[in-house]
mmCIF file of C-alpha atoms in Angstrom:
data_model
loop_
_atom_site.group_PDB
_atom_site.id
_atom_site.type_symbol
_atom_site.label_atom_id
_atom_site.label_comp_id
_atom_site.label_asym_id
_atom_site.label_seq_id
_atom_site.Cartn_x
_atom_site.Cartn_y
_atom_site.Cartn_z
ATOM 1 C CA MET R 190 -4.219 15.732 51.711
ATOM 2 C CA TYR R 191 -4.232 15.140 47.948
ATOM 3 C CA ALA R 192 -0.500 14.622 47.987
ATOM 4 C CA THR R 193 -0.855 11.944 50.640
ATOM 5 C CA LEU R 194 -3.613 10.221 48.699
ATOM 6 C CA ARG R 195 -1.555 10.338 45.538
ATOM 7 C CA LEU R 196 1.435 8.890 47.338
ATOM 8 C CA LEU R 197 -0.660 6.088 48.793
ATOM 9 C CA SER R 198 -2.188 5.413 45.382
ATOM 10 C CA ALA R 199 1.246 5.278 43.820
ATOM 11 C CA VAL R 200 2.531 2.850 46.421
ATOM 12 C CA MET R 201 -0.526 0.634 46.013
ATOM 13 C CA LEU R 202 -0.282 0.684 42.239
ATOM 14 C CA ALA R 203 3.395 -0.093 42.360
ATOM 15 C CA PHE R 204 2.726 -2.963 44.735
ATOM 16 C CA LEU R 205 -0.084 -4.291 42.574
ATOM 17 C CA ALA R 206 2.088 -4.002 39.505
ATOM 18 C CA ILE R 207 4.981 -5.877 41.083
ATOM 19 C CA LEU R 208 2.874 -8.557 42.728
ATOM 20 C CA PRO R 209 2.002 -10.463 39.524
ATOM 21 C CA LEU R 210 5.630 -10.348 38.428
ATOM 22 C CA ARG R 211 6.733 -11.804 41.725
ATOM 23 C CA ALA R 212 3.981 -14.405 41.586
ATOM 24 C CA ASP R 213 4.906 -15.275 38.021
ATOM 25 C CA GLU R 214 8.562 -15.511 38.951
ATOM 26 C CA LYS R 215 7.703 -17.748 41.893
ATOM 27 C CA LYS R 216 5.487 -19.854 39.656
ATOM 28 C CA GLN R 217 8.236 -20.240 37.096
ATOM 29 C CA ASN R 218 10.665 -21.253 39.783
ATOM 30 C CA GLY R 219 8.168 -23.748 41.116
ATOM 31 C CA ASP R 220 7.481 -25.190 37.694
ATOM 32 C CA SER R 221 11.114 -25.657 36.746
ATOM 33 C CA LYS R 222 12.721 -26.422 40.045
ATOM 34 C CA ILE R 223 14.457 -29.638 39.001
ATOM 35 C CA ARG R 224 17.444 -29.348 36.733
ATOM 36 C CA VAL R 225 18.478 -32.522 34.994
ATOM 37 C CA THR R 226 22.017 -32.792 33.674
ATOM 38 C CA VAL R 227 23.228 -35.603 31.463
ATOM 39 C CA LEU R 228 26.880 -36.323 30.661
ATOM 40 C CA ALA R 229 27.826 -38.267 27.584
ATOM 41 C CA ILE R 230 31.154 -39.958 28.422
ATOM 42 C CA LEU R 231 33.233 -41.729 25.836
ATOM 43 C CA ALA R 232 35.570 -44.497 26.877
ATOM 44 C CA THR R 233 38.187 -45.733 24.451
ATOM 45 C CA ASP R 234 41.016 -48.210 24.257
ATOM 46 C CA LYS R 235 42.978 -45.922 21.945
ATOM 47 C CA ASN R 236 44.468 -43.676 24.620
ATOM 48 C CA LYS R 237 45.017 -43.544 28.342
ATOM 49 C CA GLU R 238 43.853 -40.014 28.974
ATOM 50 C CA VAL R 239 41.340 -39.856 31.781
ATOM 51 C CA GLU R 240 39.795 -36.516 32.635
ATOM 52 C CA LYS R 241 40.229 -35.740 36.290
ATOM 53 C CA GLU R 242 36.454 -35.654 36.922
ATOM 54 C CA LEU R 243 36.150 -39.226 35.586
ATOM 55 C CA LYS R 244 38.874 -41.018 37.515
ATOM 56 C CA GLU R 245 36.384 -42.563 39.915
ATOM 57 C CA ILE R 246 34.048 -43.957 37.262
ATOM 58 C CA ALA R 247 36.987 -45.010 35.062
ATOM 59 C CA LYS R 248 38.241 -47.234 37.857
ATOM 60 C CA GLU R 249 34.809 -48.874 38.210
ATOM 61 C CA VAL R 250 34.302 -49.383 34.479
ATOM 62 C CA GLN R 251 37.770 -50.843 34.095
ATOM 63 C CA LYS R 252 36.758 -53.592 36.514
ATOM 64 C CA LYS R 253 34.319 -54.731 33.806
ATOM 65 C CA GLU R 254 36.162 -53.562 30.694
ATOM 66 C CA PRO R 255 39.893 -53.381 31.375
ATOM 67 C CA SER R 256 40.560 -52.429 27.780
ATOM 68 C CA LEU R 257 38.872 -49.069 28.183
ATOM 69 C CA THR R 258 41.688 -46.818 29.242
ATOM 70 C CA GLY R 259 40.735 -43.355 28.022
ATOM 71 C CA PHE R 260 37.758 -41.471 29.425
ATOM 72 C CA LYS R 261 36.476 -38.049 28.442
ATOM 73 C CA ILE R 262 33.232 -36.063 28.671
ATOM 74 C CA ASP R 263 32.007 -35.648 25.108
ATOM 75 C CA ARG R 264 28.779 -33.703 25.627
ATOM 76 C CA THR R 265 26.873 -32.105 28.492
ATOM 77 C CA SER R 266 23.147 -31.469 28.276
ATOM 78 C CA THR R 267 20.880 -29.881 30.843
ATOM 79 C CA LYS R 268 17.222 -28.981 31.081
ATOM 80 C CA SER R 269 14.832 -27.774 33.749
ATOM 81 C CA MET R 270 12.014 -30.202 34.285
ATOM 82 C CA LYS R 271 9.090 -30.729 36.579
ATOM 83 C CA ILE R 272 7.701 -33.932 38.001
ATOM 84 C CA GLY R 273 5.866 -35.972 35.377
ATOM 85 C CA GLN R 274 7.717 -34.367 32.497
ATOM 86 C CA LYS R 275 9.508 -36.337 29.793
ATOM 87 C CA GLU R 276 12.491 -34.945 27.907
ATOM 88 C CA LYS R 277 15.075 -36.122 25.442
ATOM 89 C CA PHE R 278 18.727 -35.239 26.007
ATOM 90 C CA PRO R 279 21.187 -35.380 23.131
ATOM 91 C CA LEU R 280 24.268 -37.572 23.597
ATOM 92 C CA SER R 281 27.221 -38.320 21.364
ATOM 93 C CA GLU R 282 26.668 -38.486 17.625
ATOM 94 C CA GLU R 283 22.929 -38.832 16.941
ATOM 95 C CA THR R 284 22.006 -40.713 20.088
ATOM 96 C CA GLU R 285 19.803 -39.470 22.879
ATOM 97 C CA VAL R 286 18.478 -40.550 26.223
ATOM 98 C CA VAL R 287 14.878 -40.154 27.349
ATOM 99 C CA VAL R 288 14.409 -38.985 30.934
ATOM 100 C CA ILE R 289 11.115 -39.055 32.824
ATOM 101 C CA LEU R 290 10.847 -37.537 36.294
ATOM 102 C CA LYS R 291 8.408 -39.713 38.210
ATOM 103 C CA GLU R 292 8.166 -38.291 41.696
ATOM 104 C CA GLU R 293 10.072 -36.571 44.423
ATOM 105 C CA GLU R 294 10.057 -37.830 47.965
ATOM 106 C CA ASP R 295 12.372 -37.564 50.954
ATOM 107 C CA HIS R 296 15.091 -35.713 49.073
ATOM 108 C CA ARG R 297 15.092 -38.314 46.326
ATOM 109 C CA ILE R 298 13.854 -38.218 42.774
ATOM 110 C CA SER R 299 12.387 -41.256 41.071
ATOM 111 C CA ILE R 300 13.542 -41.354 37.479
ATOM 112 C CA THR R 301 13.087 -43.553 34.468
ATOM 113 C CA ILE R 302 15.692 -43.338 31.724
ATOM 114 C CA LYS R 303 15.952 -45.018 28.347
ATOM 115 C CA PRO R 304 19.546 -44.889 27.118
ATOM 116 C CA PRO R 305 20.523 -46.122 23.645
ATOM 117 C CA THR R 306 21.029 -49.911 23.339
ATOM 118 C CA VAL R 307 19.751 -50.412 26.899
ATOM 119 C CA GLY R 308 16.225 -51.012 28.121
ATOM 120 C CA ALA R 309 14.362 -48.600 30.345
ATOM 121 C CA ILE R 310 15.816 -48.273 33.836
ATOM 122 C CA SER R 311 13.921 -46.945 36.838
ATOM 123 C CA TYR R 312 15.689 -45.811 39.952
ATOM 124 C CA SER R 313 15.463 -43.318 42.754
ATOM 125 C CA CYS R 314 18.444 -41.205 43.572
ATOM 126 C CA CYS R 315 19.601 -38.421 45.801
ATOM 127 C CA CYS R 316 20.192 -35.029 44.276
ATOM 128 C CA GLY R 317 23.430 -33.541 43.070
ATOM 129 C CA LYS R 318 25.213 -36.797 42.202
ATOM 130 C CA TYR R 319 25.635 -38.591 38.878
ATOM 131 C CA PHE R 320 24.331 -42.104 38.305
ATOM 132 C CA PRO R 321 26.339 -43.896 35.549
ATOM 133 C CA VAL R 322 25.078 -46.292 32.906
ATOM 134 C CA VAL R 323 27.537 -48.083 30.641
ATOM 135 C CA THR R 324 25.704 -48.623 27.361
ATOM 136 C CA ARG R 325 26.466 -50.921 24.445
ATOM 137 C CA TYR R 326 26.578 -48.048 22.005
ATOM 138 C CA GLN R 327 29.868 -47.588 20.216
ATOM 139 C CA THR R 328 30.730 -44.523 18.221
ATOM 140 C CA LYS R 329 32.288 -44.570 14.767
ATOM 141 C CA ASP R 330 35.726 -44.671 16.322
ATOM 142 C CA GLN R 331 34.670 -47.552 18.571
ATOM 143 C CA SER R 332 34.466 -45.448 21.726
ATOM 144 C CA ARG R 333 32.023 -46.762 24.302
ATOM 145 C CA LEU R 334 29.176 -44.509 25.348
ATOM 146 C CA ILE R 335 28.616 -44.074 29.067
ATOM 147 C CA ILE R 336 25.933 -41.753 30.345
ATOM 148 C CA ALA R 337 25.652 -40.173 33.759
ATOM 149 C CA VAL R 338 22.442 -38.527 34.960
ATOM 150 C CA MET R 339 22.177 -36.016 37.770
ATOM 151 C CA VAL R 340 19.177 -34.087 39.132
ATOM 152 C CA LYS R 341 19.094 -31.139 41.480
ATOM 153 C CA PRO R 342 17.910 -29.561 43.580
ATOM 154 C CA CYS R 343 15.477 -31.591 45.640
ATOM 155 C CA THR R 344 12.942 -29.950 47.884
ATOM 156 C CA THR R 345 11.767 -31.215 51.227
ATOM 157 C CA LYS R 346 8.202 -32.449 51.479
ATOM 158 C CA MET D 27 -57.220 85.826 44.442
ATOM 159 C CA THR D 28 -56.789 84.459 47.943
ATOM 160 C CA GLU D 29 -53.555 83.451 49.523
ATOM 161 C CA ARG D 30 -54.800 79.867 49.642
ATOM 162 C CA ASP D 31 -56.502 78.447 46.613
ATOM 163 C CA ASP D 32 -59.128 75.765 46.769
ATOM 164 C CA ASP D 33 -57.785 73.983 43.682
ATOM 165 C CA CYS D 34 -54.465 73.339 45.287
ATOM 166 C CA ARG D 35 -56.106 72.591 48.622
ATOM 167 C CA HIS D 36 -53.099 72.107 50.882
ATOM 168 C CA LEU D 37 -50.784 74.535 49.029
ATOM 169 C CA THR D 38 -50.584 78.297 48.800
ATOM 170 C CA TRP D 39 -51.138 79.693 45.318
ATOM 171 C CA PRO D 40 -47.472 80.536 44.708
ATOM 172 C CA GLU D 41 -46.600 76.982 45.826
ATOM 173 C CA CYS D 42 -49.286 75.713 43.535
ATOM 174 C CA ILE D 43 -47.864 77.818 40.653
ATOM 175 C CA ALA D 44 -44.391 76.493 41.472
ATOM 176 C CA GLY D 45 -45.755 72.951 41.602
ATOM 177 C CA TYR D 46 -47.379 73.465 38.209
ATOM 178 C CA VAL D 47 -44.198 74.916 36.717
ATOM 179 C CA ASP D 48 -42.236 71.989 38.166
ATOM 180 C CA CYS D 49 -44.829 69.484 36.884
ATOM 181 C CA GLU D 50 -45.315 68.200 40.368
ATOM 182 C CA LEU D 51 -49.113 68.448 40.349
ATOM 183 C CA ASP D 52 -51.345 65.565 39.434
ATOM 184 C CA ALA D 53 -53.362 65.701 36.236
ATOM 185 C CA ALA D 54 -56.533 67.011 37.866
ATOM 186 C CA ALA D 55 -54.748 69.800 39.747
ATOM 187 C CA SER D 56 -52.781 70.738 36.635
ATOM 188 C CA SER D 57 -56.037 70.974 34.636
ATOM 189 C CA ARG D 58 -57.600 73.220 37.197
ATOM 190 C CA VAL D 59 -54.469 75.440 37.317
ATOM 191 C CA GLU D 60 -54.415 75.667 33.523
ATOM 192 C CA ALA D 61 -58.084 76.589 33.510
ATOM 193 C CA LYS D 62 -57.402 79.329 36.004
ATOM 194 C CA LEU D 63 -54.428 80.610 34.024
ATOM 195 C CA GLN D 64 -56.794 81.159 31.071
ATOM 196 C CA VAL D 65 -58.637 83.776 33.045
ATOM 197 C CA ASP D 66 -56.017 85.076 35.468
ATOM 198 C CA ALA D 67 -53.309 87.208 33.876
ATOM 199 C CA ALA D 68 -51.427 87.615 37.165
ATOM 200 C CA SER D 69 -51.119 83.882 37.499
ATOM 201 C CA ARG D 70 -49.863 83.634 33.919
ATOM 202 C CA GLU D 71 -47.244 86.256 34.675
ATOM 203 C CA ALA D 72 -46.214 84.328 37.805
ATOM 204 C CA VAL D 73 -45.808 81.165 35.759
ATOM 205 C CA GLU D 74 -43.807 82.985 33.130
ATOM 206 C CA ALA D 75 -41.672 84.588 35.808
ATOM 207 C CA GLN D 76 -40.823 81.266 37.384
ATOM 208 C CA ARG D 77 -40.062 79.658 34.046
ATOM 209 C CA ALA D 78 -37.893 82.650 33.192
ATOM 210 C CA PHE D 79 -35.474 81.744 35.945
ATOM 211 C CA ALA D 80 -33.832 79.291 33.591
ATOM 212 C CA PRO D 81 -34.941 79.887 30.017
ATOM 213 C CA SER D 82 -32.185 77.638 28.683
ATOM 214 C CA ASN D 83 -33.598 74.754 30.637
ATOM 215 C CA SER D 84 -37.128 75.210 29.423
ATOM 216 C CA LEU D 85 -37.034 71.651 28.124
ATOM 217 C CA LEU D 86 -36.644 70.483 31.662
ATOM 218 C CA TRP D 87 -39.954 72.048 32.607
ATOM 219 C CA SER D 88 -41.855 69.698 30.416
ATOM 220 C CA ARG D 89 -42.576 66.220 31.635
ATOM 221 C CA VAL D 90 -40.466 63.623 29.963
ATOM 222 C CA GLU D 91 -41.449 59.989 30.172
ATOM 223 C CA PRO D 92 -39.540 57.286 28.309
ATOM 224 C CA PRO D 93 -41.682 55.412 25.874
ATOM 225 C CA ALA D 94 -42.716 52.002 27.078
ATOM 226 C CA PRO D 95 -40.840 49.239 25.210
ATOM 227 C CA SER D 96 -42.828 47.163 22.819
ATOM 228 C CA ALA D 97 -43.216 43.396 23.127
ATOM 229 C CA ASP D 98 -40.683 42.867 20.342
ATOM 230 C CA GLU D 99 -38.170 45.091 22.098
ATOM 231 C CA TRP D 100 -38.719 43.168 25.334
ATOM 232 C CA ASN D 101 -38.214 39.888 23.479
ATOM 233 C CA ARG D 102 -34.981 41.155 21.897
ATOM 234 C CA VAL D 103 -33.671 42.296 25.267
ATOM 235 C CA LYS D 104 -34.623 39.006 26.854
ATOM 236 C CA ALA D 105 -32.983 37.076 24.031
ATOM 237 C CA SER D 106 -29.825 39.171 24.375
ATOM 238 C CA VAL D 107 -29.678 38.555 28.103
ATOM 239 C CA ILE D 108 -30.103 34.794 27.649
ATOM 240 C CA ALA D 109 -27.581 34.695 24.813
ATOM 241 C CA ALA D 110 -25.068 36.503 26.979
ATOM 242 C CA ALA D 111 -25.716 34.424 30.060
ATOM 243 C CA VAL D 112 -25.926 30.873 28.625
ATOM 244 C CA PRO D 113 -22.428 30.738 27.047
ATOM 245 C CA GLN D 114 -20.953 31.952 30.301
ATOM 246 C CA TYR D 115 -22.829 29.239 32.168
ATOM 247 C CA ALA D 116 -21.786 26.673 29.591
ATOM 248 C CA ALA D 117 -18.200 27.890 29.769
ATOM 249 C CA TRP D 118 -18.361 27.694 33.540
ATOM 250 C CA ARG D 119 -19.692 24.166 33.360
ATOM 251 C CA THR D 120 -17.090 23.212 30.751
ATOM 252 C CA SER D 121 -14.299 24.618 32.822
ATOM 253 C CA LYS D 122 -15.615 22.795 35.860
ATOM 254 C CA THR D 123 -15.818 19.530 33.869
ATOM 255 C CA ARG D 124 -12.305 20.078 32.569
ATOM 256 C CA LEU D 125 -11.088 20.646 36.097
ATOM 257 C CA TRP D 126 -12.558 17.321 37.194
ATOM 258 C CA ARG D 127 -11.104 15.616 34.129
ATOM 259 C CA TYR D 128 -7.691 17.051 34.864
ATOM 260 C CA LEU D 129 -8.000 15.983 38.494
ATOM 261 C CA LEU D 130 -9.047 12.436 37.545
ATOM 262 C CA ALA D 131 -6.296 12.259 34.955
ATOM 263 C CA ALA D 132 -3.803 13.363 37.576
ATOM 264 C CA ILE D 133 -5.108 10.807 40.068
ATOM 265 C CA VAL D 134 -4.695 8.049 37.482
ATOM 266 C CA ALA D 135 -1.569 9.263 35.746
ATOM 267 C CA VAL D 136 0.561 10.160 38.740
ATOM 268 C CA PRO D 137 0.355 6.773 40.501
ATOM 269 C CA ALA D 138 0.776 4.979 37.184
ATOM 270 C CA SER D 139 3.852 7.034 36.421
ATOM 271 C CA VAL D 140 5.270 6.353 39.854
ATOM 272 C CA ALA D 141 4.577 2.640 39.463
ATOM 273 C CA ALA D 142 6.261 2.637 36.061
ATOM 274 C CA ALA D 143 9.222 4.508 37.497
ATOM 275 C CA VAL D 144 9.508 2.032 40.364
ATOM 276 C CA LEU D 145 9.405 -0.925 37.977
ATOM 277 C CA LEU D 146 11.942 0.685 35.694
ATOM 278 C CA ALA D 147 14.222 1.453 38.602
ATOM 279 C CA MET D 148 13.907 -2.097 39.891
ATOM 280 C CA SER D 149 14.640 -3.593 36.498
ATOM 281 C CA ILE D 150 17.683 -1.341 36.160
ATOM 282 C CA MET D 151 18.869 -2.202 39.645
ATOM 283 C CA HIS D 152 18.508 -5.919 38.955
ATOM 284 C CA SER D 153 20.071 -5.725 35.538
ATOM 285 C CA PRO D 154 23.803 -6.413 35.287
ATOM 286 C CA ASN D 155 23.904 -3.738 32.600
ATOM 287 C CA GLY D 156 22.033 -1.286 34.789
ATOM 288 C CA ALA D 157 23.087 1.809 36.629
ATOM 289 C CA ASN D 158 26.237 0.197 37.983
ATOM 290 C CA SER D 159 27.403 -0.819 34.551
ATOM 291 C CA PRO D 160 30.272 1.138 33.042
ATOM 292 C CA ASP D 161 28.074 1.615 29.961
ATOM 293 C CA ALA D 162 25.252 3.170 31.966
ATOM 294 C CA GLY D 163 24.237 6.569 30.650
ATOM 295 C CA LYS D 164 25.842 6.074 27.262
ATOM 296 C CA GLU D 165 23.789 6.465 24.138
ATOM 297 C CA PRO D 166 23.073 3.095 22.541
ATOM 298 C CA ASN D 167 24.826 2.694 19.247
ATOM 299 C CA ALA D 168 22.179 1.765 16.706
ATOM 300 C CA GLU D 169 24.768 0.263 14.372
ATOM 301 C CA VAL D 170 25.998 -2.260 16.914
ATOM 302 C CA PHE D 171 23.959 -5.422 17.182
ATOM 303 C CA ALA D 172 22.878 -6.240 20.692
ATOM 304 C CA VAL D 173 24.492 -9.361 22.117
ATOM 305 C CA LEU D 174 22.780 -11.485 24.685
ATOM 306 C CA ALA D 175 24.066 -11.170 28.194
ATOM 307 C CA PRO D 176 25.284 -14.394 29.818
ATOM 308 C CA HIS D 177 22.187 -14.644 31.985
ATOM 309 C CA GLU D 178 19.862 -14.145 29.012
ATOM 310 C CA VAL D 179 20.770 -17.388 27.244
ATOM 311 C CA GLU D 180 20.768 -20.924 28.489
ATOM 312 C CA ILE D 181 22.948 -23.502 26.783
ATOM 313 C CA GLU D 182 21.038 -26.772 26.929
ATOM 314 C CA SER D 183 23.566 -28.988 25.258
ATOM 315 C CA VAL D 184 27.133 -28.572 24.094
ATOM 316 C CA ARG D 185 30.113 -30.725 23.267
ATOM 317 C CA ASN D 186 32.712 -30.216 25.907
ATOM 318 C CA SER D 187 35.336 -29.571 23.254
ATOM 319 C CA ASP D 188 33.238 -26.599 22.117
ATOM 320 C CA ILE D 189 32.845 -25.006 25.550
ATOM 321 C CA PRO D 190 35.883 -22.723 25.094
ATOM 322 C CA LEU D 191 34.230 -21.392 21.923
ATOM 323 C CA LEU D 192 31.089 -20.181 23.669
ATOM 324 C CA VAL D 193 30.704 -16.418 23.291
ATOM 325 C CA VAL D 194 27.707 -16.025 25.590
ATOM 326 C CA GLY D 195 25.886 -18.268 27.967
ATOM 327 C CA GLU D 196 27.104 -20.548 30.653
ATOM 328 C CA SER D 197 28.214 -24.069 29.961
ATOM 329 C CA PRO D 198 25.874 -26.696 31.356
ATOM 330 C CA PHE D 199 28.968 -28.497 32.577
ATOM 331 C CA GLN D 200 30.053 -26.671 35.690
ATOM 332 C CA GLY D 201 32.836 -29.088 36.598
ATOM 333 C CA GLY D 202 33.064 -31.260 39.661
ATOM 334 C CA VAL D 203 31.499 -34.625 38.898
ATOM 335 C CA THR D 204 30.430 -36.595 41.949
ATOM 336 C CA PHE D 205 29.055 -40.068 41.409
ATOM 337 C CA VAL D 206 26.499 -41.718 43.630
ATOM 338 C CA SER D 207 27.447 -44.068 46.422
ATOM 339 C CA TYR D 208 25.596 -47.277 47.214
ATOM 340 C CA THR D 209 23.508 -45.451 49.823
ATOM 341 C CA ASP D 210 22.436 -42.729 47.397
ATOM 342 C CA VAL D 211 20.593 -44.814 44.825
ATOM 343 C CA LYS D 212 17.965 -47.498 44.741
ATOM 344 C CA VAL D 213 17.569 -49.230 41.406
ATOM 345 C CA GLY D 214 14.095 -50.382 40.494
ATOM 346 C CA PRO D 215 12.868 -52.341 37.511
ATOM 347 C CA VAL D 216 15.296 -52.689 34.611
ATOM 348 C CA GLN D 217 13.675 -53.512 31.297
ATOM 349 C CA PRO D 218 15.399 -55.686 28.697
ATOM 350 C CA ASP D 219 16.416 -54.008 25.475
ATOM 351 C CA SER D 220 14.811 -54.867 22.150
ATOM 352 C CA ASP D 221 17.195 -57.816 21.685
ATOM 353 C CA GLY D 222 16.410 -59.155 25.149
ATOM 354 C CA MET D 223 19.646 -58.022 26.756
ATOM 355 C CA VAL D 224 19.191 -57.084 30.410
ATOM 356 C CA PRO D 225 21.975 -54.917 31.820
ATOM 357 C CA GLN D 226 23.790 -55.762 35.013
ATOM 358 C CA VAL D 227 22.945 -53.719 38.071
ATOM 359 C CA GLU D 228 26.044 -53.056 40.123
ATOM 360 C CA ILE D 229 24.816 -52.009 43.542
ATOM 361 C CA GLY D 230 28.272 -51.101 44.741
ATOM 362 C CA ASN D 231 29.572 -50.952 48.267
ATOM 363 C CA SER D 232 31.598 -48.703 50.467
ATOM 364 C CA THR D 233 34.544 -48.946 48.110
ATOM 365 C CA SER D 234 32.827 -49.048 44.728
ATOM 366 C CA THR D 235 30.408 -46.920 42.742
ATOM 367 C CA PRO D 236 27.002 -48.313 41.766
ATOM 368 C CA MET D 237 26.237 -48.330 38.073
ATOM 369 C CA ILE D 238 24.301 -50.046 35.300
ATOM 370 C CA TYR D 239 26.517 -52.050 32.996
ATOM 371 C CA ALA D 240 25.435 -53.366 29.609
ATOM 372 C CA PRO D 241 28.046 -55.785 28.269
ATOM 373 C CA LEU D 242 28.826 -55.969 24.601
ATOM 374 C CA ALA D 243 27.672 -59.059 22.816
ATOM 375 C CA ARG D 244 30.344 -61.727 22.776
ATOM 376 C CA VAL D 245 31.427 -62.773 19.326
ATOM 377 C CA PRO D 246 31.117 -66.577 19.261
#
């Protein structure tokens, strides 16, 4: 009888002890469910090396700036954010981009970004794909700064 | 002397003598027998004869009554009894209290221990360095600094040229860059920059990628 009661007490205590951890874990996941990734891409006219991941965007940028022949990812930054949060992401050299997550609706995230040398841009985008912005910022070696912002995952509402 | 004496009413005289010798007569009967013995030599001889049966036990023929205890003696006895009984009662109560304490401690400690064991087991099972690790069961070396496991550190920002130099942590760049298509994005308001420059919004189409393009200032 006592053994049964002890066993039941142990199971209940174990359950009660684990429950807050699970709830906390769930809460943390809920609070930081959106991961924002920012690529700092440098385009140059000093070489013709294009990283394989950038061939698509290189072709589009070259329509505007044919002199830019070399494309590489200089820096990658990522942070977990929640709706309404504002974060700064470091880019090349001392530059940074400000990202604000506005809202999430129908598998899309509304975002406002403020890249260097460009005014604030608001857009809504699907998740898991990069949206490029060709800035006017030029590094010390005259490379052109291009940023690409991606958010994921989106939840269904 | 008659066979039946009036002083010992329901007894014969020899029985009365025997009762006197054995101190079985009451005080009044004994007084009357002693008065008669003063004047009756035969009765005295009978008494002496009966007492002579066991001369060595003559002390037994006299009435012995224990002296009544005094009030002080009664108080001492009572105090001794209480002193002997109270500690036992207190010890019994203490032992009973201890038993309940032990039982309560067991009721609290056993489930708590089980819960702690379950949590510990779960943390070990979910840890990559847990029971399935090749280092499991080894004594930790106090002289070796602990290094973060890959899942314990998050790299927020890194130059891609430095990614091969990362000792721990996962690179935020996981490879595979997919850009949006014209159906994936809807561009809203675009604010001019501090110098009034408004970037171009390239919506894109089925063959091109949408993007924001800020042209460099033309040198006149």
